[in-house]
Amino acid sequence: MTAPPLLSETAVAVCMASLLFVPLAGAGLALINSGLGRSRNAAHTMMASLCVLAIAAVAYFIAGFAWQGFAGWPAHAVTVAGKSWSWISAGHFFFRGLALNGSPASLAAWFGMLSAGLAALIPLGSGAERWRLRAACASTVLLAGWTYPLFAHWAWGGGWLAQLGANGGLGRGFVDAGGSGVIQVVGGLTALSIAWILGPRRGKYAAGGMPAAIPGHNVVLVLLGCLLALPGWAGLNSAGSLLFLRVEPGRVVLIAVNTTLAAAMGALAAGMTSSRFGKPDASLTANGWISGLVASSAGCALVTPLAAAAIGLVAGGLAALSAEWFELRFAVDDPSGAVSVHAVGGIWGVMAAGFWGRFPAGAMGGSSGQWVAQLVGIATLLGFVFPLTYALNRLLNRFCPYRVEPEGERQGLDLYELGAGAYPEFITHTDDLTLG
Amino acid sequence: MKLAGFLVLVAGWAIVLGAVALFSVSLLRTGFVLAGVGVEALGLVLAVRSHAERRGGPA
């Protein structure tokens, strides 16, 4: 395996500047999750977000980056039909042997710490209002310390998905610049696993199976979260493209334009789709915005602005429609729409990069067979990552029960698990305490 | 039923892996990859339906 070329000084500077924006994406998701839940769980959601980000960073530092590695690093491989396929990195725990000096590997480690936290924030949305804090923290250890780094190695660390181009003649191999698949779909499928394991909130489904609407408590937080997420995603997409696609720094402008266009079209599409009930729905519009961002990530540096707009348009429509399907038809209680936004939007983004991505002149390999490489990546997410994350969380649920007691859910997780509410001067209405 | 759905998902992925590792002819490989994804779709439907039939009760 040959080591990728070094980044230019300008590329390193732009990458570092971009990475500084990434925590804004996490802040945006935390605010969205908090705003879409009820007020009695608001502080718990924000506290859980902070804890999850902290644990993800530590788990990734201890073990995650050792499994993920970096292209060109030593790795364990299996040989099939005369071709060597890398399946896990042979790196060291605790970042040992990694010079934190602006080298591409050190930037990838920084990127990984932030994006593992971002992936871990996603299931908090689907498990909101009933997922214990300590269980969420334990689940994050699995996600950031094993599941996420393993797939990240396959896609970004020179693993077998990245080798599909060189070994299998499938375009440039699996391409996912900003993490539509690696971050968003991994997080989104974990969110579906968590929603399945926890079951719906008390009072969500009536005896006949009809879902009740449980509106979020603060749409202003949700929309502020969307605005914060935009620069965060632009940073994520720029840094990922520089590190994993090795695009020239000037392409960051195209990436920022594409990211913005995808978010804008996603919000408009979701707003229009939800308007069929008479008025646009603010929470669905917000979901469309985030879904556009999610879908933009995979091909942000490779598609034209027109294609990015189309990617966002489809992602926004899919987010609004699939949120309805998951709630009404599939009986999945996902308070923040995490599965629709991150899993569905991410899968669409990965495929769209295969269809519309065009590699810069002089890049290795061509676009021929690229969509097949992207399809193999999606098949791996659905056929390996999803069963793995479901099984691991189901097992963990036996030792560390995920669901809070009925009393905790009735009282609200703020008081039950933290001992203090987010809005102590609010008057608690009795009907709020008797729901379900 | 949900377990069966997950097993079918893994079986579909195994078909995709086999196609990528063993076939060098583009058309054959693409056909098997699509077949594997189709099997995965069946597994997903099975898992989702088994959850929906219980109207979303905890696992």
mmCIF file with all atom_site columns, C-alpha atoms in Angstrom, chain A residues 68-259:
data_model
loop_
_atom_site.group_PDB
_atom_site.id
_atom_site.type_symbol
_atom_site.label_atom_id
_atom_site.label_alt_id
_atom_site.label_comp_id
_atom_site.label_asym_id
_atom_site.label_entity_id
_atom_site.label_seq_id
_atom_site.pdbx_PDB_ins_code
_atom_site.Cartn_x
_atom_site.Cartn_y
_atom_site.Cartn_z
_atom_site.occupancy
_atom_site.B_iso_or_equiv
_atom_site.pdbx_formal_charge
_atom_site.auth_seq_id
_atom_site.auth_comp_id
_atom_site.auth_asym_id
_atom_site.auth_atom_id
_atom_site.pdbx_PDB_model_num
ATOM 1   C CA . GLN A 1 68  ? -9.375  3.499   11.869  1.00 0.00 ? 68  GLN A CA 1
ATOM 2   C CA . GLY A 1 69  ? -5.789  4.374   10.972  1.00 0.00 ? 69  GLY A CA 1
ATOM 3   C CA . PHE A 1 70  ? -4.880  6.328   7.900   1.00 0.00 ? 70  PHE A CA 1
ATOM 4   C CA . ALA A 1 71  ? -4.247  5.448   4.258   1.00 0.00 ? 71  ALA A CA 1
ATOM 5   C CA . GLY A 1 72  ? -0.730  4.091   3.844   1.00 0.00 ? 72  GLY A CA 1
ATOM 6   C CA . TRP A 1 73  ? -0.428  2.990   7.476   1.00 0.00 ? 73  TRP A CA 1
ATOM 7   C CA . PRO A 1 74  ? 0.154   -0.660  8.439   1.00 0.00 ? 74  PRO A CA 1
ATOM 8   C CA . ALA A 1 75  ? -3.108  -2.614  8.439   1.00 0.00 ? 75  ALA A CA 1
ATOM 9   C CA . HIS A 1 76  ? -4.400  -6.161  8.743   1.00 0.00 ? 76  HIS A CA 1
ATOM 10  C CA . ALA A 1 77  ? -5.482  -7.526  5.378   1.00 0.00 ? 77  ALA A CA 1
ATOM 11  C CA . VAL A 1 78  ? -6.983  -10.673 3.900   1.00 0.00 ? 78  VAL A CA 1
ATOM 12  C CA . THR A 1 79  ? -5.997  -11.964 0.472   1.00 0.00 ? 79  THR A CA 1
ATOM 13  C CA . VAL A 1 80  ? -8.808  -13.152 -1.803  1.00 0.00 ? 80  VAL A CA 1
ATOM 14  C CA . ALA A 1 81  ? -8.232  -14.251 -5.413  1.00 0.00 ? 81  ALA A CA 1
ATOM 15  C CA . GLY A 1 82  ? -4.721  -12.805 -5.300  1.00 0.00 ? 82  GLY A CA 1
ATOM 16  C CA . LYS A 1 83  ? -5.800  -9.366  -4.099  1.00 0.00 ? 83  LYS A CA 1
ATOM 17  C CA . SER A 1 84  ? -5.090  -7.935  -0.676  1.00 0.00 ? 84  SER A CA 1
ATOM 18  C CA . TRP A 1 85  ? -8.050  -6.257  1.104   1.00 0.00 ? 85  TRP A CA 1
ATOM 19  C CA . SER A 1 86  ? -7.397  -4.232  4.265   1.00 0.00 ? 86  SER A CA 1
ATOM 20  C CA . TRP A 1 87  ? -10.051 -4.726  6.957   1.00 0.00 ? 87  TRP A CA 1
ATOM 21  C CA . ILE A 1 88  ? -8.628  -3.024  10.062  1.00 0.00 ? 88  ILE A CA 1
ATOM 22  C CA . SER A 1 89  ? -5.740  -0.730  10.879  1.00 0.00 ? 89  SER A CA 1
ATOM 23  C CA . ALA A 1 90  ? -2.793  -1.947  12.940  1.00 0.00 ? 90  ALA A CA 1
ATOM 24  C CA . GLY A 1 91  ? -2.325  1.409   14.673  1.00 0.00 ? 91  GLY A CA 1
ATOM 25  C CA . HIS A 1 92  ? -1.530  2.035   18.330  1.00 0.00 ? 92  HIS A CA 1
ATOM 26  C CA . PHE A 1 93  ? -3.951  2.968   21.116  1.00 0.00 ? 93  PHE A CA 1
ATOM 27  C CA . PHE A 1 94  ? -3.838  6.444   22.726  1.00 0.00 ? 94  PHE A CA 1
ATOM 28  C CA . PHE A 1 95  ? -2.527  8.074   19.516  1.00 0.00 ? 95  PHE A CA 1
ATOM 29  C CA . ARG A 1 96  ? 0.894   6.538   20.220  1.00 0.00 ? 96  ARG A CA 1
ATOM 30  C CA . GLY A 1 97  ? 3.262   6.940   17.301  1.00 0.00 ? 97  GLY A CA 1
ATOM 31  C CA . LEU A 1 98  ? 1.157   9.748   15.827  1.00 0.00 ? 98  LEU A CA 1
ATOM 32  C CA . ALA A 1 99  ? 2.987   13.070  15.442  1.00 0.00 ? 99  ALA A CA 1
ATOM 33  C CA . LEU A 1 100 ? 0.422   15.808  16.131  1.00 0.00 ? 100 LEU A CA 1
ATOM 34  C CA . ASN A 1 101 ? 2.158   18.312  13.889  1.00 0.00 ? 101 ASN A CA 1
ATOM 35  C CA . GLY A 1 102 ? -0.201  19.090  11.026  1.00 0.00 ? 102 GLY A CA 1
ATOM 36  C CA . SER A 1 103 ? 0.544   15.911  9.114   1.00 0.00 ? 103 SER A CA 1
ATOM 37  C CA . PRO A 1 104 ? -2.428  14.476  7.182   1.00 0.00 ? 104 PRO A CA 1
ATOM 38  C CA . ALA A 1 105 ? -2.712  11.610  9.690   1.00 0.00 ? 105 ALA A CA 1
ATOM 39  C CA . SER A 1 106 ? -2.823  14.000  12.643  1.00 0.00 ? 106 SER A CA 1
ATOM 40  C CA . LEU A 1 107 ? -5.486  16.103  10.929  1.00 0.00 ? 107 LEU A CA 1
ATOM 41  C CA . ALA A 1 108 ? -7.464  12.912  10.244  1.00 0.00 ? 108 ALA A CA 1
ATOM 42  C CA . ALA A 1 109 ? -7.235  12.053  13.959  1.00 0.00 ? 109 ALA A CA 1
ATOM 43  C CA . TRP A 1 110 ? -8.587  15.486  14.902  1.00 0.00 ? 110 TRP A CA 1
ATOM 44  C CA . PHE A 1 111 ? -11.304 15.164  12.247  1.00 0.00 ? 111 PHE A CA 1
ATOM 45  C CA . GLY A 1 112 ? -12.183 11.695  13.560  1.00 0.00 ? 112 GLY A CA 1
ATOM 46  C CA . MET A 1 113 ? -12.502 12.879  17.168  1.00 0.00 ? 113 MET A CA 1
ATOM 47  C CA . LEU A 1 114 ? -15.022 15.508  16.130  1.00 0.00 ? 114 LEU A CA 1
ATOM 48  C CA . SER A 1 115 ? -16.952 13.383  13.664  1.00 0.00 ? 115 SER A CA 1
ATOM 49  C CA . ALA A 1 116 ? -17.238 10.399  16.028  1.00 0.00 ? 116 ALA A CA 1
ATOM 50  C CA . GLY A 1 117 ? -18.938 12.798  18.447  1.00 0.00 ? 117 GLY A CA 1
ATOM 51  C CA . LEU A 1 118 ? -21.203 14.045  15.680  1.00 0.00 ? 118 LEU A CA 1
ATOM 52  C CA . ALA A 1 119 ? -22.220 10.468  14.808  1.00 0.00 ? 119 ALA A CA 1
ATOM 53  C CA . ALA A 1 120 ? -22.885 9.748   18.483  1.00 0.00 ? 120 ALA A CA 1
ATOM 54  C CA . LEU A 1 121 ? -25.193 12.787  18.810  1.00 0.00 ? 121 LEU A CA 1
ATOM 55  C CA . ILE A 1 122 ? -27.563 11.402  16.181  1.00 0.00 ? 122 ILE A CA 1
ATOM 56  C CA . PRO A 1 123 ? -29.066 8.518   18.252  1.00 0.00 ? 123 PRO A CA 1
ATOM 57  C CA . LEU A 1 124 ? -29.788 10.977  21.084  1.00 0.00 ? 124 LEU A CA 1
ATOM 58  C CA . GLY A 1 125 ? -32.526 12.409  18.864  1.00 0.00 ? 125 GLY A CA 1
ATOM 59  C CA . SER A 1 126 ? -34.323 9.104   18.314  1.00 0.00 ? 126 SER A CA 1
ATOM 60  C CA . GLY A 1 127 ? -33.978 8.013   21.945  1.00 0.00 ? 127 GLY A CA 1
ATOM 61  C CA . ALA A 1 128 ? -34.988 11.381  23.386  1.00 0.00 ? 128 ALA A CA 1
ATOM 62  C CA . GLU A 1 129 ? -37.222 11.576  26.467  1.00 0.00 ? 129 GLU A CA 1
ATOM 63  C CA . ARG A 1 130 ? -36.743 7.929   27.497  1.00 0.00 ? 130 ARG A CA 1
ATOM 64  C CA . TRP A 1 131 ? -33.049 7.007   27.133  1.00 0.00 ? 131 TRP A CA 1
ATOM 65  C CA . ARG A 1 132 ? -31.047 6.952   30.375  1.00 0.00 ? 132 ARG A CA 1
ATOM 66  C CA . LEU A 1 133 ? -27.986 9.201   30.471  1.00 0.00 ? 133 LEU A CA 1
ATOM 67  C CA . ARG A 1 134 ? -25.606 6.441   31.542  1.00 0.00 ? 134 ARG A CA 1
ATOM 68  C CA . ALA A 1 135 ? -26.948 4.084   28.856  1.00 0.00 ? 135 ALA A CA 1
ATOM 69  C CA . ALA A 1 136 ? -26.445 6.755   26.191  1.00 0.00 ? 136 ALA A CA 1
ATOM 70  C CA . CYS A 1 137 ? -22.868 7.193   27.417  1.00 0.00 ? 137 CYS A CA 1
ATOM 71  C CA . ALA A 1 138 ? -22.213 3.439   27.354  1.00 0.00 ? 138 ALA A CA 1
ATOM 72  C CA . SER A 1 139 ? -23.657 3.152   23.847  1.00 0.00 ? 139 SER A CA 1
ATOM 73  C CA . THR A 1 140 ? -21.385 6.000   22.729  1.00 0.00 ? 140 THR A CA 1
ATOM 74  C CA . VAL A 1 141 ? -18.331 4.009   23.817  1.00 0.00 ? 141 VAL A CA 1
ATOM 75  C CA . LEU A 1 142 ? -19.372 1.249   21.397  1.00 0.00 ? 142 LEU A CA 1
ATOM 76  C CA . LEU A 1 143 ? -20.082 3.660   18.573  1.00 0.00 ? 143 LEU A CA 1
ATOM 77  C CA . ALA A 1 144 ? -17.001 5.895   18.869  1.00 0.00 ? 144 ALA A CA 1
ATOM 78  C CA . GLY A 1 145 ? -14.635 3.153   19.996  1.00 0.00 ? 145 GLY A CA 1
ATOM 79  C CA . TRP A 1 146 ? -15.560 0.417   17.541  1.00 0.00 ? 146 TRP A CA 1
ATOM 80  C CA . THR A 1 147 ? -18.421 0.712   15.021  1.00 0.00 ? 147 THR A CA 1
ATOM 81  C CA . TYR A 1 148 ? -17.601 4.155   13.637  1.00 0.00 ? 148 TYR A CA 1
ATOM 82  C CA . PRO A 1 149 ? -13.790 3.639   13.426  1.00 0.00 ? 149 PRO A CA 1
ATOM 83  C CA . LEU A 1 150 ? -14.195 0.268   11.730  1.00 0.00 ? 150 LEU A CA 1
ATOM 84  C CA . PHE A 1 151 ? -16.322 1.676   8.905   1.00 0.00 ? 151 PHE A CA 1
ATOM 85  C CA . ALA A 1 152 ? -14.166 4.823   8.811   1.00 0.00 ? 152 ALA A CA 1
ATOM 86  C CA . HIS A 1 153 ? -11.134 2.612   8.202   1.00 0.00 ? 153 HIS A CA 1
ATOM 87  C CA . TRP A 1 154 ? -12.894 0.889   5.322   1.00 0.00 ? 154 TRP A CA 1
ATOM 88  C CA . ALA A 1 155 ? -13.872 4.182   3.690   1.00 0.00 ? 155 ALA A CA 1
ATOM 89  C CA . TRP A 1 156 ? -11.188 6.685   4.772   1.00 0.00 ? 156 TRP A CA 1
ATOM 90  C CA . GLY A 1 157 ? -8.298  4.703   6.218   1.00 0.00 ? 157 GLY A CA 1
ATOM 91  C CA . GLY A 1 158 ? -7.318  2.816   3.071   1.00 0.00 ? 158 GLY A CA 1
ATOM 92  C CA . GLY A 1 159 ? -9.639  -0.096  3.847   1.00 0.00 ? 159 GLY A CA 1
ATOM 93  C CA . TRP A 1 160 ? -11.343 -2.479  1.447   1.00 0.00 ? 160 TRP A CA 1
ATOM 94  C CA . LEU A 1 161 ? -14.099 -0.043  0.397   1.00 0.00 ? 161 LEU A CA 1
ATOM 95  C CA . ALA A 1 162 ? -11.481 2.556   -0.533  1.00 0.00 ? 162 ALA A CA 1
ATOM 96  C CA . GLN A 1 163 ? -9.593  -0.171  -2.406  1.00 0.00 ? 163 GLN A CA 1
ATOM 97  C CA . LEU A 1 164 ? -12.567 -1.004  -4.649  1.00 0.00 ? 164 LEU A CA 1
ATOM 98  C CA . GLY A 1 165 ? -11.081 1.283   -7.302  1.00 0.00 ? 165 GLY A CA 1
ATOM 99  C CA . ALA A 1 166 ? -7.527  -0.101  -7.323  1.00 0.00 ? 166 ALA A CA 1
ATOM 100 C CA . ASN A 1 167 ? -8.475  -3.729  -6.645  1.00 0.00 ? 167 ASN A CA 1
ATOM 101 C CA . GLY A 1 168 ? -11.832 -3.976  -8.371  1.00 0.00 ? 168 GLY A CA 1
ATOM 102 C CA . GLY A 1 169 ? -11.776 -1.309  -11.072 1.00 0.00 ? 169 GLY A CA 1
ATOM 103 C CA . LEU A 1 170 ? -14.816 0.423   -9.563  1.00 0.00 ? 170 LEU A CA 1
ATOM 104 C CA . GLY A 1 171 ? -14.133 4.131   -10.187 1.00 0.00 ? 171 GLY A CA 1
ATOM 105 C CA . ARG A 1 172 ? -12.073 5.589   -7.338  1.00 0.00 ? 172 ARG A CA 1
ATOM 106 C CA . GLY A 1 173 ? -13.436 3.114   -4.826  1.00 0.00 ? 173 GLY A CA 1
ATOM 107 C CA . PHE A 1 174 ? -16.050 4.139   -2.254  1.00 0.00 ? 174 PHE A CA 1
ATOM 108 C CA . VAL A 1 175 ? -16.065 7.947   -2.060  1.00 0.00 ? 175 VAL A CA 1
ATOM 109 C CA . ASP A 1 176 ? -17.525 9.867   0.871   1.00 0.00 ? 176 ASP A CA 1
ATOM 110 C CA . ALA A 1 177 ? -15.711 13.178  1.322   1.00 0.00 ? 177 ALA A CA 1
ATOM 111 C CA . GLY A 1 178 ? -17.625 14.688  4.252   1.00 0.00 ? 178 GLY A CA 1
ATOM 112 C CA . GLY A 1 179 ? -19.173 11.585  5.782   1.00 0.00 ? 179 GLY A CA 1
ATOM 113 C CA . SER A 1 180 ? -22.715 11.118  4.413   1.00 0.00 ? 180 SER A CA 1
ATOM 114 C CA . GLY A 1 181 ? -22.141 7.396   4.934   1.00 0.00 ? 181 GLY A CA 1
ATOM 115 C CA . VAL A 1 182 ? -19.333 7.216   7.482   1.00 0.00 ? 182 VAL A CA 1
ATOM 116 C CA . ILE A 1 183 ? -20.802 9.725   9.942   1.00 0.00 ? 183 ILE A CA 1
ATOM 117 C CA . GLN A 1 184 ? -24.470 10.216  9.083   1.00 0.00 ? 184 GLN A CA 1
ATOM 118 C CA . VAL A 1 185 ? -25.671 6.773   8.008   1.00 0.00 ? 185 VAL A CA 1
ATOM 119 C CA . VAL A 1 186 ? -23.690 5.056   10.777  1.00 0.00 ? 186 VAL A CA 1
ATOM 120 C CA . GLY A 1 187 ? -25.301 7.461   13.277  1.00 0.00 ? 187 GLY A CA 1
ATOM 121 C CA . GLY A 1 188 ? -28.723 7.189   11.619  1.00 0.00 ? 188 GLY A CA 1
ATOM 122 C CA . LEU A 1 189 ? -28.778 3.382   11.666  1.00 0.00 ? 189 LEU A CA 1
ATOM 123 C CA . THR A 1 190 ? -27.678 3.438   15.305  1.00 0.00 ? 190 THR A CA 1
ATOM 124 C CA . ALA A 1 191 ? -30.563 5.844   15.918  1.00 0.00 ? 191 ALA A CA 1
ATOM 125 C CA . LEU A 1 192 ? -32.990 3.321   14.380  1.00 0.00 ? 192 LEU A CA 1
ATOM 126 C CA . SER A 1 193 ? -31.525 0.550   16.549  1.00 0.00 ? 193 SER A CA 1
ATOM 127 C CA . ILE A 1 194 ? -31.971 2.689   19.670  1.00 0.00 ? 194 ILE A CA 1
ATOM 128 C CA . ALA A 1 195 ? -35.565 3.619   18.754  1.00 0.00 ? 195 ALA A CA 1
ATOM 129 C CA . TRP A 1 196 ? -36.379 -0.077  18.227  1.00 0.00 ? 196 TRP A CA 1
ATOM 130 C CA . ILE A 1 197 ? -34.746 -1.174  21.473  1.00 0.00 ? 197 ILE A CA 1
ATOM 131 C CA . LEU A 1 198 ? -36.363 1.564   23.569  1.00 0.00 ? 198 LEU A CA 1
ATOM 132 C CA . GLY A 1 199 ? -39.815 1.395   22.027  1.00 0.00 ? 199 GLY A CA 1
ATOM 133 C CA . PRO A 1 200 ? -42.060 4.468   21.763  1.00 0.00 ? 200 PRO A CA 1
ATOM 134 C CA . ARG A 1 201 ? -42.612 7.100   24.419  1.00 0.00 ? 201 ARG A CA 1
ATOM 135 C CA . ARG A 1 202 ? -45.544 6.594   26.793  1.00 0.00 ? 202 ARG A CA 1
ATOM 136 C CA . GLY A 1 203 ? -48.689 7.884   25.148  1.00 0.00 ? 203 GLY A CA 1
ATOM 137 C CA . LYS A 1 204 ? -47.223 8.013   21.641  1.00 0.00 ? 204 LYS A CA 1
ATOM 138 C CA . TYR A 1 205 ? -49.352 5.198   20.198  1.00 0.00 ? 205 TYR A CA 1
ATOM 139 C CA . ALA A 1 206 ? -52.964 4.614   21.173  1.00 0.00 ? 206 ALA A CA 1
ATOM 140 C CA . ALA A 1 207 ? -54.366 1.092   21.551  1.00 0.00 ? 207 ALA A CA 1
ATOM 141 C CA . GLY A 1 208 ? -55.415 1.091   17.869  1.00 0.00 ? 208 GLY A CA 1
ATOM 142 C CA . GLY A 1 209 ? -51.884 2.021   16.808  1.00 0.00 ? 209 GLY A CA 1
ATOM 143 C CA . MET A 1 210 ? -52.678 5.625   15.870  1.00 0.00 ? 210 MET A CA 1
ATOM 144 C CA . PRO A 1 211 ? -49.760 7.932   16.793  1.00 0.00 ? 211 PRO A CA 1
ATOM 145 C CA . ALA A 1 212 ? -50.333 11.044  18.889  1.00 0.00 ? 212 ALA A CA 1
ATOM 146 C CA . ALA A 1 213 ? -48.570 14.276  17.979  1.00 0.00 ? 213 ALA A CA 1
ATOM 147 C CA . ILE A 1 214 ? -46.091 15.286  20.700  1.00 0.00 ? 214 ILE A CA 1
ATOM 148 C CA . PRO A 1 215 ? -44.814 18.698  19.555  1.00 0.00 ? 215 PRO A CA 1
ATOM 149 C CA . GLY A 1 216 ? -41.375 19.996  20.465  1.00 0.00 ? 216 GLY A CA 1
ATOM 150 C CA . HIS A 1 217 ? -41.188 22.690  23.115  1.00 0.00 ? 217 HIS A CA 1
ATOM 151 C CA . ASN A 1 218 ? -39.066 25.303  21.347  1.00 0.00 ? 218 ASN A CA 1
ATOM 152 C CA . VAL A 1 219 ? -38.962 25.699  17.597  1.00 0.00 ? 219 VAL A CA 1
ATOM 153 C CA . VAL A 1 220 ? -36.675 28.736  17.953  1.00 0.00 ? 220 VAL A CA 1
ATOM 154 C CA . LEU A 1 221 ? -33.927 26.479  19.324  1.00 0.00 ? 221 LEU A CA 1
ATOM 155 C CA . VAL A 1 222 ? -34.518 24.097  16.413  1.00 0.00 ? 222 VAL A CA 1
ATOM 156 C CA . LEU A 1 223 ? -34.149 26.806  13.777  1.00 0.00 ? 223 LEU A CA 1
ATOM 157 C CA . LEU A 1 224 ? -31.131 28.343  15.529  1.00 0.00 ? 224 LEU A CA 1
ATOM 158 C CA . GLY A 1 225 ? -29.609 24.855  15.482  1.00 0.00 ? 225 GLY A CA 1
ATOM 159 C CA . CYS A 1 226 ? -30.108 24.742  11.720  1.00 0.00 ? 226 CYS A CA 1
ATOM 160 C CA . LEU A 1 227 ? -28.294 28.046  11.264  1.00 0.00 ? 227 LEU A CA 1
ATOM 161 C CA . LEU A 1 228 ? -25.365 26.886  13.419  1.00 0.00 ? 228 LEU A CA 1
ATOM 162 C CA . ALA A 1 229 ? -25.188 23.580  11.570  1.00 0.00 ? 229 ALA A CA 1
ATOM 163 C CA . LEU A 1 230 ? -24.473 25.256  8.205   1.00 0.00 ? 230 LEU A CA 1
ATOM 164 C CA . PRO A 1 231 ? -20.946 26.577  8.969   1.00 0.00 ? 231 PRO A CA 1
ATOM 165 C CA . GLY A 1 232 ? -20.281 23.356  10.888  1.00 0.00 ? 232 GLY A CA 1
ATOM 166 C CA . TRP A 1 233 ? -21.137 21.243  7.870   1.00 0.00 ? 233 TRP A CA 1
ATOM 167 C CA . ALA A 1 234 ? -19.197 23.508  5.512   1.00 0.00 ? 234 ALA A CA 1
ATOM 168 C CA . GLY A 1 235 ? -16.156 22.929  7.729   1.00 0.00 ? 235 GLY A CA 1
ATOM 169 C CA . LEU A 1 236 ? -16.787 19.201  7.891   1.00 0.00 ? 236 LEU A CA 1
ATOM 170 C CA . ASN A 1 237 ? -17.164 18.885  4.120   1.00 0.00 ? 237 ASN A CA 1
ATOM 171 C CA . SER A 1 238 ? -14.123 21.070  3.387   1.00 0.00 ? 238 SER A CA 1
ATOM 172 C CA . ALA A 1 239 ? -11.828 19.276  5.827   1.00 0.00 ? 239 ALA A CA 1
ATOM 173 C CA . GLY A 1 240 ? -12.991 15.842  4.673   1.00 0.00 ? 240 GLY A CA 1
ATOM 174 C CA . SER A 1 241 ? -12.491 16.701  0.998   1.00 0.00 ? 241 SER A CA 1
ATOM 175 C CA . LEU A 1 242 ? -8.985  18.055  1.626   1.00 0.00 ? 242 LEU A CA 1
ATOM 176 C CA . LEU A 1 243 ? -7.993  15.042  3.721   1.00 0.00 ? 243 LEU A CA 1
ATOM 177 C CA . PHE A 1 244 ? -9.628  12.126  1.973   1.00 0.00 ? 244 PHE A CA 1
ATOM 178 C CA . LEU A 1 245 ? -10.058 13.298  -1.640  1.00 0.00 ? 245 LEU A CA 1
ATOM 179 C CA . ARG A 1 246 ? -6.949  15.506  -1.704  1.00 0.00 ? 246 ARG A CA 1
ATOM 180 C CA . VAL A 1 247 ? -8.706  18.292  -3.593  1.00 0.00 ? 247 VAL A CA 1
ATOM 181 C CA . GLU A 1 248 ? -6.845  21.584  -4.019  1.00 0.00 ? 248 GLU A CA 1
ATOM 182 C CA . PRO A 1 249 ? -7.613  24.248  -1.341  1.00 0.00 ? 249 PRO A CA 1
ATOM 183 C CA . GLY A 1 250 ? -9.359  26.544  -3.836  1.00 0.00 ? 250 GLY A CA 1
ATOM 184 C CA . ARG A 1 251 ? -12.111 23.955  -4.183  1.00 0.00 ? 251 ARG A CA 1
ATOM 185 C CA . VAL A 1 252 ? -13.316 24.886  -0.686  1.00 0.00 ? 252 VAL A CA 1
ATOM 186 C CA . VAL A 1 253 ? -15.363 27.671  -2.320  1.00 0.00 ? 253 VAL A CA 1
ATOM 187 C CA . LEU A 1 254 ? -17.226 25.121  -4.474  1.00 0.00 ? 254 LEU A CA 1
ATOM 188 C CA . ILE A 1 255 ? -17.729 22.939  -1.394  1.00 0.00 ? 255 ILE A CA 1
ATOM 189 C CA . ALA A 1 256 ? -19.197 25.822  0.633   1.00 0.00 ? 256 ALA A CA 1
ATOM 190 C CA . VAL A 1 257 ? -21.496 26.824  -2.240  1.00 0.00 ? 257 VAL A CA 1
ATOM 191 C CA . ASN A 1 258 ? -22.666 23.228  -2.728  1.00 0.00 ? 258 ASN A CA 1
ATOM 192 C CA . THR A 1 259 ? -23.255 22.735  1.005   1.00 0.00 ? 259 THR A CA 1
#
